[in-house]
Amino acid sequence: MLEVERRAIRFSKDQWIVSLYGRGLSMGGWSDAEEKVYGALAQIASKLLVQGIDVILDYGFWYKRERTAAMNLASSVGAAAIIHFLDTPEALRRERILVRNKALDTDSVEISIQEFDKQLDWFEKPSESEGLQVEVILDKHEI
């Protein structure tokens, strides 16, 4: 795992939201919770980075604005930001959602296939043109 390999502290947005708010949030409630959790985790992450401790923000980073915010957070304390992008084919992502929904762990939320399909067009693929270091990992592993 990346956190072990890098001796880093990993913060999962979803884990924090589920822990603090539960699984039953509406999409609007989820968005509100995300903003609060992002703010709290940014404060903790910046303190760790200042101390020279690597931080992994397991946020998904679907949008360029989220990646830019992470890059700005890191650079504000003199740290580097690296995006580890797991490039996974849509069919494999869909299959994983179905499997995950059958056996949710304590820090996951169910995503219906309808919601999955709706969100497909929202993703903005990261690129180095954003001013980030992007490490692409091709994900071809089957379930």
Tab-separated table of C-alpha atoms in Angstrom:
chain	number	residue	atom	x	y	z
A	1	MET	CA	0.000	0.000	0.000
A	2	LEU	CA	1.147	3.488	-0.787
A	3	GLU	CA	0.852	4.702	2.807
A	4	VAL	CA	3.146	1.931	4.050
A	5	GLU	CA	5.563	2.323	1.152
A	6	ARG	CA	5.825	6.090	1.750
A	7	ARG	CA	5.523	5.903	5.557
A	8	ALA	CA	2.691	8.411	5.208
A	9	ILE	CA	-0.530	9.216	7.005
A	10	ARG	CA	-3.581	8.561	4.798
A	11	PHE	CA	-6.801	10.507	5.144
A	12	SER	CA	-9.850	9.078	3.398
A	13	LYS	CA	-12.582	11.631	2.885
A	14	ASP	CA	-15.228	8.906	2.691
A	15	GLN	CA	-14.084	7.286	5.955
A	16	TRP	CA	-14.299	10.589	7.777
A	17	ILE	CA	-17.710	11.496	6.340
A	18	VAL	CA	-19.216	8.100	7.143
A	19	SER	CA	-17.687	8.167	10.633
A	20	LEU	CA	-18.992	11.654	11.394
A	21	TYR	CA	-22.313	11.703	9.508
A	22	GLY	CA	-23.263	8.102	8.762
A	23	ARG	CA	-24.175	6.525	5.446
A	24	GLY	CA	-27.620	8.005	4.963
A	25	LEU	CA	-26.668	11.401	3.560
A	26	SER	CA	-28.429	12.790	0.511
A	27	MET	CA	-26.242	14.042	-2.344
A	28	GLY	CA	-26.658	17.589	-1.017
A	29	GLY	CA	-25.832	16.457	2.505
A	30	TRP	CA	-22.798	14.612	1.201
A	31	SER	CA	-21.562	17.773	-0.565
A	32	ASP	CA	-21.967	19.842	2.608
A	33	ALA	CA	-20.152	17.210	4.664
A	34	GLU	CA	-17.354	17.041	2.076
A	35	GLU	CA	-16.620	20.745	2.417
A	36	LYS	CA	-16.435	20.517	6.207
A	37	VAL	CA	-14.262	17.398	6.137
A	38	TYR	CA	-11.969	18.872	3.444
A	39	GLY	CA	-11.426	21.925	5.632
A	40	ALA	CA	-10.659	19.916	8.769
A	41	LEU	CA	-8.348	17.476	6.973
A	42	ALA	CA	-6.503	20.318	5.237
A	43	GLN	CA	-5.636	21.804	8.633
A	44	ILE	CA	-4.381	18.475	9.963
A	45	ALA	CA	-2.507	17.650	6.743
A	46	SER	CA	-0.722	21.007	6.643
A	47	LYS	CA	0.498	20.559	10.233
A	48	LEU	CA	1.863	17.114	9.382
A	49	LEU	CA	3.512	18.359	6.184
A	50	VAL	CA	5.227	21.171	8.095
A	51	GLN	CA	6.712	18.476	10.355
A	52	GLY	CA	8.038	16.611	7.311
A	53	ILE	CA	5.462	13.819	7.479
A	54	ASP	CA	4.075	12.661	4.133
A	55	VAL	CA	0.303	12.823	3.781
A	56	ILE	CA	-1.952	10.940	1.401
A	57	LEU	CA	-5.279	12.591	0.689
A	58	ASP	CA	-7.510	9.767	-0.495
A	59	TYR	CA	-10.161	12.044	-1.928
A	60	GLY	CA	-10.771	10.727	-5.429
A	61	PHE	CA	-9.903	14.135	-6.890
A	62	TRP	CA	-12.557	13.970	-9.563
A	63	TYR	CA	-12.268	17.671	-10.345
A	64	LYS	CA	-9.361	19.867	-11.344
A	65	ARG	CA	-10.339	22.369	-8.627
A	66	GLU	CA	-9.858	19.670	-5.949
A	67	ARG	CA	-6.409	18.797	-7.291
A	68	THR	CA	-5.487	22.484	-7.471
A	69	ALA	CA	-6.545	22.963	-3.840
A	70	ALA	CA	-4.368	20.007	-2.774
A	71	MET	CA	-1.438	21.359	-4.780
A	72	ASN	CA	-1.877	24.790	-3.201
A	73	LEU	CA	-2.066	23.253	0.277
A	74	ALA	CA	1.176	21.356	-0.266
A	75	SER	CA	3.035	24.285	-1.822
A	76	SER	CA	1.879	26.653	0.959
A	77	VAL	CA	3.984	24.634	3.418
A	78	GLY	CA	6.847	23.832	1.028
A	79	ALA	CA	5.774	20.275	0.197
A	80	ALA	CA	5.377	18.609	-3.190
A	81	ALA	CA	2.030	17.336	-4.451
A	82	ILE	CA	1.897	14.125	-6.465
A	83	ILE	CA	-1.296	12.728	-7.944
A	84	HIS	CA	-1.343	8.930	-8.107
A	85	PHE	CA	-3.979	8.292	-10.752
A	86	LEU	CA	-5.336	4.762	-10.957
A	87	ASP	CA	-6.533	4.614	-14.566
A	88	THR	CA	-9.264	1.964	-14.471
A	89	PRO	CA	-11.515	1.001	-17.392
A	90	GLU	CA	-15.184	1.883	-16.926
A	91	ALA	CA	-16.338	-1.751	-17.113
A	92	LEU	CA	-14.002	-2.728	-14.282
A	93	ARG	CA	-15.108	0.240	-12.154
A	94	ARG	CA	-18.742	-0.755	-12.721
A	95	GLU	CA	-18.001	-4.359	-11.722
A	96	ARG	CA	-16.192	-3.208	-8.578
A	97	ILE	CA	-19.112	-1.003	-7.548
A	98	LEU	CA	-21.493	-3.960	-7.813
A	99	VAL	CA	-19.176	-6.168	-5.738
A	100	ARG	CA	-18.550	-3.426	-3.168
A	101	ASN	CA	-22.253	-2.721	-2.749
A	102	LYS	CA	-22.836	-6.355	-1.774
A	103	ALA	CA	-20.387	-6.188	1.138
A	104	LEU	CA	-19.954	-2.599	2.300
A	105	ASP	CA	-17.283	-2.100	4.900
A	106	THR	CA	-17.650	0.406	7.713
A	107	ASP	CA	-16.273	3.338	5.733
A	108	SER	CA	-18.020	2.894	2.383
A	109	VAL	CA	-21.314	4.084	1.001
A	110	GLU	CA	-23.488	2.355	-1.538
A	111	ILE	CA	-23.458	3.781	-5.042
A	112	SER	CA	-26.294	2.637	-7.249
A	113	ILE	CA	-25.607	1.864	-10.888
A	114	GLN	CA	-27.888	4.787	-11.782
A	115	GLU	CA	-25.752	7.124	-9.642
A	116	PHE	CA	-22.564	5.611	-11.094
A	117	ASP	CA	-23.829	6.257	-14.638
A	118	LYS	CA	-24.887	9.797	-13.754
A	119	GLN	CA	-21.472	10.618	-12.329
A	120	LEU	CA	-19.410	9.238	-15.243
A	121	ASP	CA	-19.393	12.556	-17.082
A	122	TRP	CA	-18.375	14.521	-13.986
A	123	PHE	CA	-14.827	13.150	-13.835
A	124	GLU	CA	-12.040	15.410	-15.088
A	125	LYS	CA	-9.011	13.252	-15.852
A	126	PRO	CA	-5.828	14.643	-14.258
A	127	SER	CA	-2.945	15.755	-16.423
A	128	GLU	CA	0.446	17.345	-15.967
A	129	SER	CA	-0.871	20.394	-17.834
A	130	GLU	CA	-2.498	21.304	-14.491
A	131	GLY	CA	0.988	21.896	-13.086
A	132	LEU	CA	0.950	18.660	-11.109
A	133	GLN	CA	3.222	15.678	-11.010
A	134	VAL	CA	0.919	12.838	-12.096
A	135	GLU	CA	1.874	9.188	-11.664
A	136	VAL	CA	-0.473	7.086	-13.771
A	137	ILE	CA	-1.055	3.507	-12.673
A	138	LEU	CA	-2.816	1.391	-15.284
A	139	ASP	CA	-5.367	-0.753	-13.488
A	140	LYS	CA	-6.249	-3.902	-15.365
A	141	HIS	CA	-6.732	-6.165	-12.359
A	142	GLU	CA	-9.855	-8.205	-12.353
A	143	ILE	CA	-11.914	-8.718	-9.262
